[in-house]
PDB file of C-alpha atoms in Angstrom:
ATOM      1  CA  UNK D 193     127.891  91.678  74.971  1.00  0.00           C
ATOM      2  CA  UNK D 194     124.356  90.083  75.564  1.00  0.00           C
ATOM      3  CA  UNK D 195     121.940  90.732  73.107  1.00  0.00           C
ATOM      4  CA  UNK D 196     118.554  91.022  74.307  1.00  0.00           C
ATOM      5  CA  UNK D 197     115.576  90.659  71.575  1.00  0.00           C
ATOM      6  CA  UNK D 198     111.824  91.616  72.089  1.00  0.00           C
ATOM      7  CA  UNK D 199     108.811  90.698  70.663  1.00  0.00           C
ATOM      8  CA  UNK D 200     106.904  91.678  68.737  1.00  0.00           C
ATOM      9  CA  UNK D 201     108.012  95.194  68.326  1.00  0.00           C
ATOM     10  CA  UNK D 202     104.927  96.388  69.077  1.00  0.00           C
ATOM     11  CA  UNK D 203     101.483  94.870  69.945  1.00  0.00           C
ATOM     12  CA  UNK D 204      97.291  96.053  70.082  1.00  0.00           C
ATOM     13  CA  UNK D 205      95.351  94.503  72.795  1.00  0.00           C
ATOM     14  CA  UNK D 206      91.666  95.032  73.472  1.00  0.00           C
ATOM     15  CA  UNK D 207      90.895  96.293  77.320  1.00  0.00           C
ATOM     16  CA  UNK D 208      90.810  93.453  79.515  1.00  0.00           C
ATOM     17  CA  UNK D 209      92.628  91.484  77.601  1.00  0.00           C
ATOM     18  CA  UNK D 210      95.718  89.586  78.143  1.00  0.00           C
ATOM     19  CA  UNK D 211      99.080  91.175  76.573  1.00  0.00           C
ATOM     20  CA  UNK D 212     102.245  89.152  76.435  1.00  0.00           C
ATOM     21  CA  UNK D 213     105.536  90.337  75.440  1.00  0.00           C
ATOM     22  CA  UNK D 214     108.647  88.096  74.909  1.00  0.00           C
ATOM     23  CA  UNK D 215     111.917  88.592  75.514  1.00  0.00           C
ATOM     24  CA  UNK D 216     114.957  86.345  74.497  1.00  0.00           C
ATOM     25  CA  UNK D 217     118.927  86.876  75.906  1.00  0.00           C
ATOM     26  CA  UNK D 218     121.789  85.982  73.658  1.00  0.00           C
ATOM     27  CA  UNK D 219     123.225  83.778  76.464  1.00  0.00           C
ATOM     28  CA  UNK D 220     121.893  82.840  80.163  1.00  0.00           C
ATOM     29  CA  UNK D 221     121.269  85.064  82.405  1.00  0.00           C
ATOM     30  CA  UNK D 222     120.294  83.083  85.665  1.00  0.00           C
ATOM     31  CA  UNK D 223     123.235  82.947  87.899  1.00  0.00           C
ATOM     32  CA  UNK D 224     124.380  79.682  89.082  1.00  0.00           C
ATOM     33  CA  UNK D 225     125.423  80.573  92.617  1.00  0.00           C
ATOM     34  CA  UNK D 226     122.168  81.872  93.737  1.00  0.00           C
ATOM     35  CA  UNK D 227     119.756  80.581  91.390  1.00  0.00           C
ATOM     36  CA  UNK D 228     118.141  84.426  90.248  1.00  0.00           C
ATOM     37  CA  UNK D 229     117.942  85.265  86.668  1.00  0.00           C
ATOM     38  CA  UNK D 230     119.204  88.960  86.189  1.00  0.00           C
ATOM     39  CA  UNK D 231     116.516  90.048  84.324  1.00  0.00           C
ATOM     40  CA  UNK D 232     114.496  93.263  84.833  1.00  0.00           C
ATOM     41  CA  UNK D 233     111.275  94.347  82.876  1.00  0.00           C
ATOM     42  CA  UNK D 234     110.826  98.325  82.768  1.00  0.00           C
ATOM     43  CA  UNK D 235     107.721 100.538  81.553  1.00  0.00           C
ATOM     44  CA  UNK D 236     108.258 103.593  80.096  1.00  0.00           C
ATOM     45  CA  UNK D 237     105.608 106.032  79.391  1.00  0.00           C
ATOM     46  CA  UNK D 238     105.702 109.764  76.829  1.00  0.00           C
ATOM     47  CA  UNK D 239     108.279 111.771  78.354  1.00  0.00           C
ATOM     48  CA  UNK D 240     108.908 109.910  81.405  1.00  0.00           C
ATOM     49  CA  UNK D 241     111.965 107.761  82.915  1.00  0.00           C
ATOM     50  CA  UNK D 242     111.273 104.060  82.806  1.00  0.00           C
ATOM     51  CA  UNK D 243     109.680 102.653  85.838  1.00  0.00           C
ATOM     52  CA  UNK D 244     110.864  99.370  87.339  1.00  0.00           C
ATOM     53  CA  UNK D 245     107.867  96.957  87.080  1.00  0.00           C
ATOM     54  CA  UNK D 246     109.666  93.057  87.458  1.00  0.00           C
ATOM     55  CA  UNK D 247     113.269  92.335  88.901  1.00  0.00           C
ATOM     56  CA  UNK D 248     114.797  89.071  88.611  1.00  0.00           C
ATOM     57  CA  UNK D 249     112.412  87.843  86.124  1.00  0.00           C
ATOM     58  CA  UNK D 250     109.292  87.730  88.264  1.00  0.00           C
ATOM     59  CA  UNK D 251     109.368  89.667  91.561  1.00  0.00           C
ATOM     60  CA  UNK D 252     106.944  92.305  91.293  1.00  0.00           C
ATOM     61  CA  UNK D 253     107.931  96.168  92.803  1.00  0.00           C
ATOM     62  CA  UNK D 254     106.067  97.643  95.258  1.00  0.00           C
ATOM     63  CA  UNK D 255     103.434  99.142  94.219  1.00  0.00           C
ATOM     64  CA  UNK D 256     103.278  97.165  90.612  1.00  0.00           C
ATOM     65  CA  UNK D 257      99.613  96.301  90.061  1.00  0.00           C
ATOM     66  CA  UNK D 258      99.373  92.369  90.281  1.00  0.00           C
ATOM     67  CA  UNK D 259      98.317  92.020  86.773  1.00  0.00           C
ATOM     68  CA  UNK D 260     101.940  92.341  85.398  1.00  0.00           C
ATOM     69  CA  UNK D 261     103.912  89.294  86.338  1.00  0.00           C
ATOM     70  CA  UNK D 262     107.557  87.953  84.559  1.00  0.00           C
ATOM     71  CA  UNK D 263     108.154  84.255  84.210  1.00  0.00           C
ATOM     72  CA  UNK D 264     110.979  82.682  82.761  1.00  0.00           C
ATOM     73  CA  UNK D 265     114.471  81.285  82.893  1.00  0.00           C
ATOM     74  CA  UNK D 266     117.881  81.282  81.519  1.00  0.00           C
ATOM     75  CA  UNK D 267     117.475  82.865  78.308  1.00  0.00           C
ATOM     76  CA  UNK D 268     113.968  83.141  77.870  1.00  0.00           C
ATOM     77  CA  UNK D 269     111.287  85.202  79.511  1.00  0.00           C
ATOM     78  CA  UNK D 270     107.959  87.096  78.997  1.00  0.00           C
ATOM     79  CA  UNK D 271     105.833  89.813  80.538  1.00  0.00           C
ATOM     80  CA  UNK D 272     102.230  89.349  80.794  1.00  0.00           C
ATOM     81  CA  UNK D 273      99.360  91.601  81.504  1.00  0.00           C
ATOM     82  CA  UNK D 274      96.415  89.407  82.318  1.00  0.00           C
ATOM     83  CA  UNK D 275      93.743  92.361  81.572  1.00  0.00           C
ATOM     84  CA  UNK D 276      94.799  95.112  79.908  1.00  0.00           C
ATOM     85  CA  UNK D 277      93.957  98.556  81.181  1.00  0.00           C
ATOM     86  CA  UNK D 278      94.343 102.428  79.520  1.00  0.00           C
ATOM     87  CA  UNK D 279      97.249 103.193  81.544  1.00  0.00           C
ATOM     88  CA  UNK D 280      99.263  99.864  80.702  1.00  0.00           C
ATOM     89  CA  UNK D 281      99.855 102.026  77.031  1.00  0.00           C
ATOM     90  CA  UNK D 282     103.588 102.272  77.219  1.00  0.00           C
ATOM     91  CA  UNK D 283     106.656 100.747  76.072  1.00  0.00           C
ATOM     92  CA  UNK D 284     108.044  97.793  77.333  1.00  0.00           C
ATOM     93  CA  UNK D 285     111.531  97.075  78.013  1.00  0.00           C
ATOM     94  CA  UNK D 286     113.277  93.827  79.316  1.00  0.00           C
ATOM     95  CA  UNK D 287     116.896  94.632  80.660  1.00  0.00           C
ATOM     96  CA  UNK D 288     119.967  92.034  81.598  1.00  0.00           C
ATOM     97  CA  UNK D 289     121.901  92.941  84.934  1.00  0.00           C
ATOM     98  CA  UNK D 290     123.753  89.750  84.666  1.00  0.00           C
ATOM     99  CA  UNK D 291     127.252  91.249  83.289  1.00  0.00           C
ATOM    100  CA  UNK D 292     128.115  95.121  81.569  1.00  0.00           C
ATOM    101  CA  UNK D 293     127.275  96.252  79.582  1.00  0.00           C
ATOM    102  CA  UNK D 294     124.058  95.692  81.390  1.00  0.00           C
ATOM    103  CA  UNK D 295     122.000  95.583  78.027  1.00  0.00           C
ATOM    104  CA  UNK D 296     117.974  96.610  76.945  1.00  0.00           C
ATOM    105  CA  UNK D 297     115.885  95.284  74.446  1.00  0.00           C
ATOM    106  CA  UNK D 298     114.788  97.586  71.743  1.00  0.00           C
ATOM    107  CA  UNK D 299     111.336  98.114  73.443  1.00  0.00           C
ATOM    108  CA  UNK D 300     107.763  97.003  72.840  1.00  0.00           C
ATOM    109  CA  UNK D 301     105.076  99.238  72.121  1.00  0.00           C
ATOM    110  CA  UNK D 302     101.829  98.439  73.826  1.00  0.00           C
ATOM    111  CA  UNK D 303      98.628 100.088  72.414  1.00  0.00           C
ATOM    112  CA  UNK D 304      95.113  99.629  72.845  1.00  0.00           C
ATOM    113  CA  UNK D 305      93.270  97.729  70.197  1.00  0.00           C
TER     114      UNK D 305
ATOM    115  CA  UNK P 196     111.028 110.110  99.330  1.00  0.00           C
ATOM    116  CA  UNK P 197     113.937 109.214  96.758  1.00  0.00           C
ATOM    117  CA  UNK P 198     114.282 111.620  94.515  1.00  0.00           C
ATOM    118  CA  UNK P 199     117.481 112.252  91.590  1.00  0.00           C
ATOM    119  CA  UNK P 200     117.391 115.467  89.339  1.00  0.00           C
ATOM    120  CA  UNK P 201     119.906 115.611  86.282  1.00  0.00           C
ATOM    121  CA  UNK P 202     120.935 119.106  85.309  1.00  0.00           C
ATOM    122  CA  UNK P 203     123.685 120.482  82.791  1.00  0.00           C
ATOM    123  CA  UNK P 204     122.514 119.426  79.687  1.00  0.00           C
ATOM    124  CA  UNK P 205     122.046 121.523  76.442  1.00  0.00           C
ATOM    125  CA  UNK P 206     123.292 122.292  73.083  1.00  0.00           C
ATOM    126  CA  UNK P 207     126.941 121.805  72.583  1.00  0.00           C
ATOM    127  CA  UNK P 208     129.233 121.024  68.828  1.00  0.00           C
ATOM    128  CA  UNK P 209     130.393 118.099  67.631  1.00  0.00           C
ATOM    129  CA  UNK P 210     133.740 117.642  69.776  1.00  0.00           C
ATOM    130  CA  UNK P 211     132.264 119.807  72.454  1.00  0.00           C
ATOM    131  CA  UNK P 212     132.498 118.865  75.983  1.00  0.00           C
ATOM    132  CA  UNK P 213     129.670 118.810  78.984  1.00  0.00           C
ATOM    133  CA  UNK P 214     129.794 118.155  83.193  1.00  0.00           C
ATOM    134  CA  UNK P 215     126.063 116.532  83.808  1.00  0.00           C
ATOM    135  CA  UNK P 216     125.221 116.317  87.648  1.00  0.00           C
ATOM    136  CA  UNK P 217     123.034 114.261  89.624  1.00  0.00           C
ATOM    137  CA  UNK P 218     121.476 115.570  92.783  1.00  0.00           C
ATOM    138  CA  UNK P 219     120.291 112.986  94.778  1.00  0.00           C
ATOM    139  CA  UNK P 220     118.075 112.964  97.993  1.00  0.00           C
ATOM    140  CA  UNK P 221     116.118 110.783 100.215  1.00  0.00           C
ATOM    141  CA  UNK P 222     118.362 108.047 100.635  1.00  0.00           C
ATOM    142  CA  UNK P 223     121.631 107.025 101.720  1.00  0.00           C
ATOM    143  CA  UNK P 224     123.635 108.389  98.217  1.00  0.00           C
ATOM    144  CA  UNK P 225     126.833 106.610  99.723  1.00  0.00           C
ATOM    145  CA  UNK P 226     125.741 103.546 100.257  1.00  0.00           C
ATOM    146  CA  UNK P 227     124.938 102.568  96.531  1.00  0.00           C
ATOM    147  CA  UNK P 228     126.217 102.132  93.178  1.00  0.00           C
ATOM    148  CA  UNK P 229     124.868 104.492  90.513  1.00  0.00           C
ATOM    149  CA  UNK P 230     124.335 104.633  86.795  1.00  0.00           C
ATOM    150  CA  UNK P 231     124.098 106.381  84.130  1.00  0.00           C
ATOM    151  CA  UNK P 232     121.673 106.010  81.174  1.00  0.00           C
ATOM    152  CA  UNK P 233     121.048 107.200  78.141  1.00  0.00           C
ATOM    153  CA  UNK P 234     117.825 107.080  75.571  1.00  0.00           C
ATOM    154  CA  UNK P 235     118.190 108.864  72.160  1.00  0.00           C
ATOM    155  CA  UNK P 236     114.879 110.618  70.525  1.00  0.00           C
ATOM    156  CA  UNK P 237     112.469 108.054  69.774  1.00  0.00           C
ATOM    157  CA  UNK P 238     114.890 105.245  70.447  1.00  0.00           C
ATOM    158  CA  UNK P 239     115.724 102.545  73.495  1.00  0.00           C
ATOM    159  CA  UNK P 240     117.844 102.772  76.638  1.00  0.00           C
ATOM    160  CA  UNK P 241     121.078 102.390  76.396  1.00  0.00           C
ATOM    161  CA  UNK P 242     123.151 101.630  79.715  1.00  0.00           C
ATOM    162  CA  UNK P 243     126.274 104.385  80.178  1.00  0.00           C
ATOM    163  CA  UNK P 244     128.501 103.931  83.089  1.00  0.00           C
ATOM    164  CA  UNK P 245     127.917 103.127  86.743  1.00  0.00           C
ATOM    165  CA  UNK P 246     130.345 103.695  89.716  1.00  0.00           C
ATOM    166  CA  UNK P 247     130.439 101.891  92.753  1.00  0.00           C
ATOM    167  CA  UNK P 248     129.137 103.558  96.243  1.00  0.00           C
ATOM    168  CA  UNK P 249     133.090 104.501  97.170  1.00  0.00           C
ATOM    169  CA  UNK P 250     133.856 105.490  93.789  1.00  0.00           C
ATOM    170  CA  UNK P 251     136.643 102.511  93.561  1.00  0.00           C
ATOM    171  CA  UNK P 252     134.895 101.170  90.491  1.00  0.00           C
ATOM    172  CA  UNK P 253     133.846 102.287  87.453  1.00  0.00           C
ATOM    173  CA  UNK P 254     132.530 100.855  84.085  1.00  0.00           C
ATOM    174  CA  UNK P 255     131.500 102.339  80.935  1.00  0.00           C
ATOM    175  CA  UNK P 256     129.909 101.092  77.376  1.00  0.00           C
ATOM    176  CA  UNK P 257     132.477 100.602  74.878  1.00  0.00           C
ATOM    177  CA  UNK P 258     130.764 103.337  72.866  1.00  0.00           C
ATOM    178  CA  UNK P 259     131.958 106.217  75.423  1.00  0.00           C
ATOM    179  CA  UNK P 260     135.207 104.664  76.905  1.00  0.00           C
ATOM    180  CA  UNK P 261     137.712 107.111  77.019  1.00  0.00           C
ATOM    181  CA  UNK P 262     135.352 110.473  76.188  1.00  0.00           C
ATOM    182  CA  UNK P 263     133.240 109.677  79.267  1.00  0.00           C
ATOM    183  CA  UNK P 264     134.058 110.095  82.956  1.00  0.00           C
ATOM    184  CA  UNK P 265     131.667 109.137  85.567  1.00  0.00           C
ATOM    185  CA  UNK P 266     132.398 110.736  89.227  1.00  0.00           C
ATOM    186  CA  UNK P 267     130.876 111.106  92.134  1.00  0.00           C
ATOM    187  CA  UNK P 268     130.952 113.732  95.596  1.00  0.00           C
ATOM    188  CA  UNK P 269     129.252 111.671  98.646  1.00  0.00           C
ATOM    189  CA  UNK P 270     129.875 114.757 100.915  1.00  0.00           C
ATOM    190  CA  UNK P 271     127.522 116.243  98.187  1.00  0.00           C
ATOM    191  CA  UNK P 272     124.836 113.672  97.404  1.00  0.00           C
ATOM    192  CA  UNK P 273     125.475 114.247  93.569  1.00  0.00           C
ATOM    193  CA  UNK P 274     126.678 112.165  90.526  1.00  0.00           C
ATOM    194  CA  UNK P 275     128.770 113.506  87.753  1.00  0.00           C
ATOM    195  CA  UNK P 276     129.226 112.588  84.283  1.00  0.00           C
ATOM    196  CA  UNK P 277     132.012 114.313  82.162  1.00  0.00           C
ATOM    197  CA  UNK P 278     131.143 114.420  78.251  1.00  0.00           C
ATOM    198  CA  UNK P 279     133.595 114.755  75.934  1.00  0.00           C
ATOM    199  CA  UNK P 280     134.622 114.489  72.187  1.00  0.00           C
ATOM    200  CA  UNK P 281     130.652 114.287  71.646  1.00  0.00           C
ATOM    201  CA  UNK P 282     129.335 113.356  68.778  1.00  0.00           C
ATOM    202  CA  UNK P 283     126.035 113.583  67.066  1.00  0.00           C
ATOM    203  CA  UNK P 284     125.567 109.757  68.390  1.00  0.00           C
ATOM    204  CA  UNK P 285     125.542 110.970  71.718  1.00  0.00           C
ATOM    205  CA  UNK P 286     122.413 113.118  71.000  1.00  0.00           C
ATOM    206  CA  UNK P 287     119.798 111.892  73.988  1.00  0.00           C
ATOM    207  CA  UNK P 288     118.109 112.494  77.125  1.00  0.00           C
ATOM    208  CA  UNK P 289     120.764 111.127  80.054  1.00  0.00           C
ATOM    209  CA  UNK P 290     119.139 109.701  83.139  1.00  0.00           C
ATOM    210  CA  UNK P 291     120.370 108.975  86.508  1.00  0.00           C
ATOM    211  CA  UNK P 292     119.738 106.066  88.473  1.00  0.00           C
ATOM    212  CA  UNK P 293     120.113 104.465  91.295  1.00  0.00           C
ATOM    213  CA  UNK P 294     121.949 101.198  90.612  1.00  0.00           C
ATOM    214  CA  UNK P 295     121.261  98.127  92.932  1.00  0.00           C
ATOM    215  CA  UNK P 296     122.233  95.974  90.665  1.00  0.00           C
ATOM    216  CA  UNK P 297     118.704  96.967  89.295  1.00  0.00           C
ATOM    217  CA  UNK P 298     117.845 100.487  88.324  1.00  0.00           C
ATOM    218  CA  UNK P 299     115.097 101.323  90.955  1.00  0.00           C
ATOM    219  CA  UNK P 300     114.672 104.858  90.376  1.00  0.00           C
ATOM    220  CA  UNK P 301     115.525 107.045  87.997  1.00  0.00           C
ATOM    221  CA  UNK P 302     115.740 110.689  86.978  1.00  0.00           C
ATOM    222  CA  UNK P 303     113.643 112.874  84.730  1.00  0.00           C
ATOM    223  CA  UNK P 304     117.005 113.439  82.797  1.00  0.00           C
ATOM    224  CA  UNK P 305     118.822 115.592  80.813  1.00  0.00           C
ATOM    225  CA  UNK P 306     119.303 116.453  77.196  1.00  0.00           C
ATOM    226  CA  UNK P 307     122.074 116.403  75.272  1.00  0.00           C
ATOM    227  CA  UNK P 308     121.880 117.710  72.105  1.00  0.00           C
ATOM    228  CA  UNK P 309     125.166 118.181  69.438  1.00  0.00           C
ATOM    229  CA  UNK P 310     124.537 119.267  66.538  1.00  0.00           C
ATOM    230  CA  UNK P 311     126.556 122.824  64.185  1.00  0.00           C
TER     231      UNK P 311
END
């Protein structure tokens, strides 16, 4: 199984300020063939389903304010939040959709500072 | 609008047994793969099982293989998960989601609790 490790586990960030969060696969997950790392970031918010914010690595969703953007490759990759806002409070969540068991990190806690 | 809303969850003993559904609406249910995942109280997601659009493949998390049985009813827009032998490990909140080979929508879920 791939074994996907945040950090830090959680993290205080002054409004508009940048947040970063890290997240680190036990092996690759960019796929040869086509070049895309299968790597998704989620948000998840008090009693709500996560919400897909960043799939393969760095494509933004619809709708996904452009101050969260992915970057990285292989096995390494990060979120950042280049101004931190009140409703960015959440937990963070990096996924691999390269092979099952399609594995989460343990979360990030955001909070304002 | 897509929308996917688990129901059959509740309070069942350790070795109990559970059908979870999955209504979903506002998009073509037949057309994609679906998952199923699972987040215990105050901990992280956990992936389940998916199933492929046809229902010709399925794969679960080591964890539940064998007590787990993910189905699906096209004709009927719904998803299906079968829980049995639970145990107190399996205590959670189970989500839906469509599966694109990204989860792009999800559920409010269910919850699962087993406890005596």
């Amino acid at each position: 199984d791939i074994v996907m490790t945040q950090s830090p586990d959680s993290l205080a960030v002054s409004l508009g300020e940048r947040a970063t969060i890290n997240c680190k696969s036990s092996q690759s997950v960019l796929w040869s063939s086509n070049n895309k790392n299968y790597l998704t970031w989620f948000q998840q918010k008090p009693g709500q389903p996560p919400k897909l914010l960043i799939s393969w690595a760095s494509t933004r969703e619809s709708g996904v304010p452009d101050r969260f953007s992915g970057s990285g490759s292989g096995t390494d990759f990060t979120l950042t939040i280049s101004s931190l806002q009140a409703e960015d409070v959440a937990v963070y969540y990096c996924q691999q959709y390269y092979s099952a068991p399609y594995t989460f990190g343990q979360g990030t806690k955001l909070e304002i500072k | 609008e897509v929308q996917l809303v688990e129901s059959g969850g509740g309070l069942v003993q350790p070795g109990g047994s559970l059908r979870l559904s999955c209504a979903a609406s506002g998009f073509t249910f037949s057309n994609y793969w679906m998952s199923w995942v699972r987040q215990a109280p105050g901990k992280g997601l956990e992936w389940v099982a998916h199933i492929r659009h046809d229902g010709g493949e399925r794969y679960y998390v080591d964890s539940v293989e064998g007590r787990f049985t993910i189905s699906r009813d096209n004709a009927k827009n719904s998803l299906y998960l079968q829980v049995n032998a639970l145990r107190a490990d399996d205590t959670a909140v189970y989500y839906c989601a469509r599966d694109r080979r990204l989860w792009d929508f999800w559920g409010q879920g269910t919850l699962v609790t087993v406890s005596s």
